[in-house]
Coordinates of C-alpha atoms in Angstrom, one line a residue:
M1 CA 18.5 -49.0 -23.1
S2 CA 21.4 -51.3 -22.4
R3 CA 22.2 -52.6 -19.0
L4 CA 25.6 -50.8 -19.0
L5 CA 24.0 -47.4 -19.7
K6 CA 21.6 -47.9 -16.8
I7 CA 24.5 -48.7 -14.5
I8 CA 26.3 -45.6 -15.6
L9 CA 23.3 -43.4 -15.0
L10 CA 22.7 -44.9 -11.6
L11 CA 26.3 -44.3 -10.6
N12 CA 26.1 -40.7 -11.7
L13 CA 22.9 -40.1 -9.7
L14 CA 24.5 -41.6 -6.6
A15 CA 27.6 -39.5 -7.1
L16 CA 25.4 -36.3 -7.4
A17 CA 23.4 -37.3 -4.3
V18 CA 26.6 -37.8 -2.2
L19 CA 28.1 -34.6 -3.4
A20 CA 24.9 -32.7 -2.6
F21 CA 25.1 -33.9 1.0
V22 CA 28.9 -33.5 1.4
Y23 CA 29.2 -30.1 -0.4
P24 CA 25.6 -28.7 -0.3
N25 CA 26.8 -25.0 -0.4
L26 CA 28.6 -25.8 -3.7
M27 CA 26.0 -28.1 -5.3
E28 CA 22.8 -26.5 -4.2
G29 CA 23.4 -23.2 -2.6
P30 CA 22.1 -20.2 -4.7
G31 CA 24.8 -17.9 -3.4
K32 CA 26.8 -16.8 -0.3
L33 CA 24.9 -16.1 2.9
I34 CA 24.5 -12.6 4.2
P35 CA 27.3 -11.4 6.6
G36 CA 25.1 -11.9 9.6
H37 CA 24.7 -15.6 8.8
K38 CA 28.2 -16.2 7.6
R39 CA 29.0 -18.5 10.6
L40 CA 26.3 -20.8 9.3
E41 CA 28.0 -21.3 5.9
G42 CA 27.9 -25.0 5.1
D43 CA 25.4 -25.8 7.9
C44 CA 22.4 -25.9 5.7
F45 CA 20.1 -27.6 8.2
A46 CA 20.5 -24.7 10.6
C47 CA 17.9 -23.0 8.5
H48 CA 16.6 -25.7 6.1
A49 CA 14.4 -28.7 6.8
P50 CA 15.3 -31.9 4.9
F51 CA 13.4 -32.1 1.5
T52 CA 11.1 -29.1 2.3
G53 CA 13.5 -26.1 2.1
A54 CA 13.9 -23.1 4.4
S55 CA 11.7 -23.2 7.5
S56 CA 10.3 -20.2 9.2
T57 CA 10.2 -22.2 12.4
K58 CA 14.0 -22.4 12.4
C59 CA 14.2 -18.6 11.8
V60 CA 12.1 -17.7 14.8
S61 CA 14.1 -20.0 17.0
C62 CA 16.9 -17.4 16.8
H63 CA 15.0 -14.3 15.7
K64 CA 12.2 -13.8 18.2
P65 CA 9.5 -11.7 16.5
A66 CA 9.0 -9.5 19.6
D67 CA 12.7 -8.5 19.4
I68 CA 13.2 -8.0 15.7
G69 CA 14.3 -4.4 15.0
R70 CA 14.9 -3.8 18.7
I71 CA 17.7 -6.1 19.9
T72 CA 20.1 -8.6 18.2
T73 CA 19.9 -12.3 18.6
A74 CA 22.7 -11.9 21.2
G75 CA 20.6 -9.6 23.2
A76 CA 22.4 -6.3 22.4
A77 CA 20.3 -3.2 21.6
I78 CA 20.2 -2.2 17.9
S79 CA 21.6 1.3 17.6
K80 CA 20.7 1.8 13.9
P81 CA 17.7 -0.3 12.9
L82 CA 17.0 -0.8 9.3
T83 CA 13.5 0.6 9.6
S84 CA 12.3 3.6 11.6
T85 CA 9.5 1.5 13.1
P86 CA 9.6 -2.2 14.2
F87 CA 6.7 -3.8 12.4
H88 CA 7.5 -7.5 12.5
Q89 CA 5.4 -7.6 15.7
K90 CA 2.4 -6.6 13.7
L91 CA 2.5 -9.4 11.1
I92 CA -0.4 -11.9 10.8
S93 CA 2.0 -14.9 10.8
E94 CA 5.6 -15.8 11.3
D95 CA 6.3 -16.6 7.6
C96 CA 9.8 -15.2 7.4
V97 CA 10.6 -16.8 4.0
A98 CA 7.7 -14.9 2.4
C99 CA 10.0 -11.8 2.4
H100 CA 13.5 -13.0 3.2
S101 CA 16.1 -15.1 1.5
D102 CA 19.5 -14.9 3.0
H103 CA 21.4 -16.2 -0.1
A104 CA 22.8 -13.5 -2.3
G105 CA 22.0 -15.4 -5.5
V106 CA 18.3 -15.4 -4.9
K107 CA 18.2 -11.6 -4.9
R108 CA 18.4 -11.6 -8.7
F109 CA 14.8 -13.1 -8.8
V110 CA 13.3 -10.9 -6.1
V111 CA 11.5 -7.6 -6.9
Q112 CA 13.3 -5.1 -4.7
G113 CA 11.6 -2.5 -2.6
R114 CA 8.2 -4.3 -2.5
F115 CA 6.4 -5.3 0.6
N116 CA 3.1 -7.3 0.7
H117 CA 1.0 -5.3 3.1
T118 CA -1.5 -8.1 3.4
L119 CA 1.0 -9.7 5.7
L120 CA 0.2 -7.1 8.3
K121 CA -2.7 -7.3 10.7
K122 CA -5.8 -5.7 9.4
E123 CA -5.9 -2.9 12.1
T124 CA -2.3 -2.1 11.2
R125 CA -2.7 -1.6 7.4
N126 CA -4.2 1.9 7.8
E127 CA -1.3 3.1 10.1
C128 CA 0.8 4.1 7.1
Q129 CA 2.6 7.0 8.8
A130 CA 3.9 4.6 11.5
C131 CA 6.3 3.3 9.0
H132 CA 6.3 5.9 6.1
K133 CA 7.2 9.5 6.3
S134 CA 4.5 11.9 4.9
P135 CA 5.4 13.7 1.7
T136 CA 6.3 17.3 2.2
D137 CA 4.6 18.9 -0.8
S138 CA 2.0 21.6 -0.2
L139 CA -1.0 19.2 -0.8
H140 CA 0.1 16.5 1.6
Q141 CA 1.0 19.0 4.3
Q142 CA -2.7 19.7 4.6
I143 CA -3.7 16.1 4.8
S144 CA -3.6 13.7 7.8
G145 CA -5.2 10.3 8.2
N146 CA -5.6 7.3 6.0
C147 CA -3.4 7.4 2.9
A148 CA -5.6 4.6 1.4
Q149 CA -8.2 7.2 0.6
C150 CA -6.1 8.2 -2.5
H151 CA -3.4 5.5 -2.7
T152 CA -3.3 1.7 -2.9
Q153 CA -0.9 -0.4 -0.9
E154 CA 0.4 -2.0 -4.1
K155 CA 2.2 1.2 -5.2
W156 CA 2.2 4.8 -4.3
T157 CA 1.8 6.2 -7.8
P158 CA -0.3 6.9 -9.6
A159 CA -2.9 8.0 -7.0
T160 CA -6.3 6.5 -7.4
F161 CA -8.2 9.8 -6.9
D162 CA -8.8 12.4 -9.6
H163 CA -10.5 15.5 -8.0
D164 CA -11.7 16.8 -11.4
K165 CA -14.1 13.9 -11.7
Y166 CA -16.0 15.4 -8.8
F167 CA -15.2 19.1 -8.8
V168 CA -12.7 21.2 -10.8
L169 CA -10.4 23.2 -8.4
D170 CA -10.2 26.4 -10.3
G171 CA -8.7 29.7 -9.1
D172 CA -11.6 30.5 -6.8
H173 CA -11.4 27.0 -5.2
N174 CA -7.7 26.7 -4.8
I175 CA -8.1 26.6 -1.0
R176 CA -7.1 24.3 1.9
C177 CA -8.6 20.9 1.8
V178 CA -10.2 21.2 5.2
T179 CA -12.4 24.1 4.0
C180 CA -14.6 21.5 2.2
H181 CA -13.4 18.3 3.9
V182 CA -13.9 19.0 7.6
R183 CA -11.2 17.3 9.9
N184 CA -9.6 15.9 6.7
D185 CA -12.4 13.4 6.2
Y186 CA -12.4 12.9 2.5
S187 CA -15.3 10.5 2.5
S188 CA -17.6 13.6 2.9
Y189 CA -17.6 17.3 2.0
T190 CA -19.4 20.5 2.6
C191 CA -19.9 23.7 0.5
Y192 CA -20.8 25.7 3.6
G193 CA -17.1 26.5 4.4
C194 CA -17.3 29.8 2.5
H195 CA -19.1 32.9 3.6
E196 CA -21.5 33.1 0.6
H197 CA -22.4 29.4 0.7
T198 CA -24.7 29.6 3.7
T199 CA -27.6 27.2 4.1
A200 CA -30.1 30.1 3.7
N201 CA -28.5 31.5 0.6
I202 CA -28.3 28.1 -1.1
R203 CA -31.9 27.2 -0.2
R204 CA -33.2 30.6 -1.4
K205 CA -31.4 30.6 -4.8
H206 CA -32.4 27.0 -5.6
I207 CA -36.0 27.4 -4.6
E208 CA -36.2 30.4 -6.9
E209 CA -35.0 28.1 -9.7
G210 CA -37.6 25.4 -8.8
I211 CA -34.9 23.1 -7.5
S212 CA -35.8 21.2 -4.3
K213 CA -32.9 18.8 -4.0
F214 CA -29.7 20.6 -3.2
D215 CA -28.0 18.6 -0.4
D216 CA -25.4 17.0 -2.7
C217 CA -23.9 20.0 -4.5
V218 CA -21.5 18.1 -6.8
E219 CA -24.3 16.0 -8.2
C220 CA -25.1 19.1 -10.4
H221 CA -22.1 21.4 -9.9
R222 CA -18.8 20.0 -11.2
S223 CA -17.0 23.3 -11.4
A224 CA -17.4 27.0 -10.4
D225 CA -19.0 27.7 -13.8
E226 CA -22.6 28.4 -13.0
N227 CA -23.6 27.6 -16.6
D228 CA -22.1 24.1 -16.3
I229 CA -24.9 22.4 -14.5
R230 CA -25.3 18.6 -14.6
G231 CA -27.6 16.2 -13.0
G232 CA -31.4 15.7 -13.0
E233 CA -32.3 19.0 -11.4
G234 CA -30.0 20.9 -13.6
R235 CA -31.3 19.4 -16.8
A236 CA -34.9 20.0 -15.7
R237 CA -34.1 23.7 -15.1
D238 CA -32.4 24.0 -18.4
K239 CA -35.5 22.5 -20.1
R240 CA -37.8 24.9 -18.4
K241 CA -35.6 27.8 -19.6
E242 CA -35.8 26.5 -23.2
N243 CA -39.6 26.3 -23.0
D244 CA -39.8 29.9 -21.7

């Protein structure tokens, strides 16, 4: 490479460096700032640290986490907050740039409507209804408690739970969830919520069939069809019938 070419390249690099510092919003800025930060247009170091980019430390110097969603940086009460529940106070760290970029151009590369729930404190992650409204369909009107029993925090649909894998809800079992899941506790169930499923009746009928284990009903019964019996005890009974 000739000496002249090296000099030209060096001058170009110097010119770009000077322009980047003199006109940073034109040379480096990925887009205009949001209206709330318009007064900072051109003052890059109000939010950015030299050579390391946007700094959350600078964000919280103006936006106090305890006040976010409640009052403005000027101390005025927020009449119409963007969210129904202030949740910034429940984050595990003050990492503002993990979710926010105040340049319009950056929005093209951000997945909209997604929030990383792992940024919340562990005890807060199960308080779904503090931020989200419960669905109003007939199923969810019966349910209260931890949404994570059926849904993940990555996406709402599809639900992770398929009731038919455990018990088919046919016409006779199209009932309120609390009939089987007492106090909406979906980690357990009982079949003694119906008048004919008493402990005495269940015990008597199973003893007559030579079945001694009948505490976990769905281990053998996956539907209301009494001929559709699965599980070890059910197979043993069927085998005895065949031998008879």
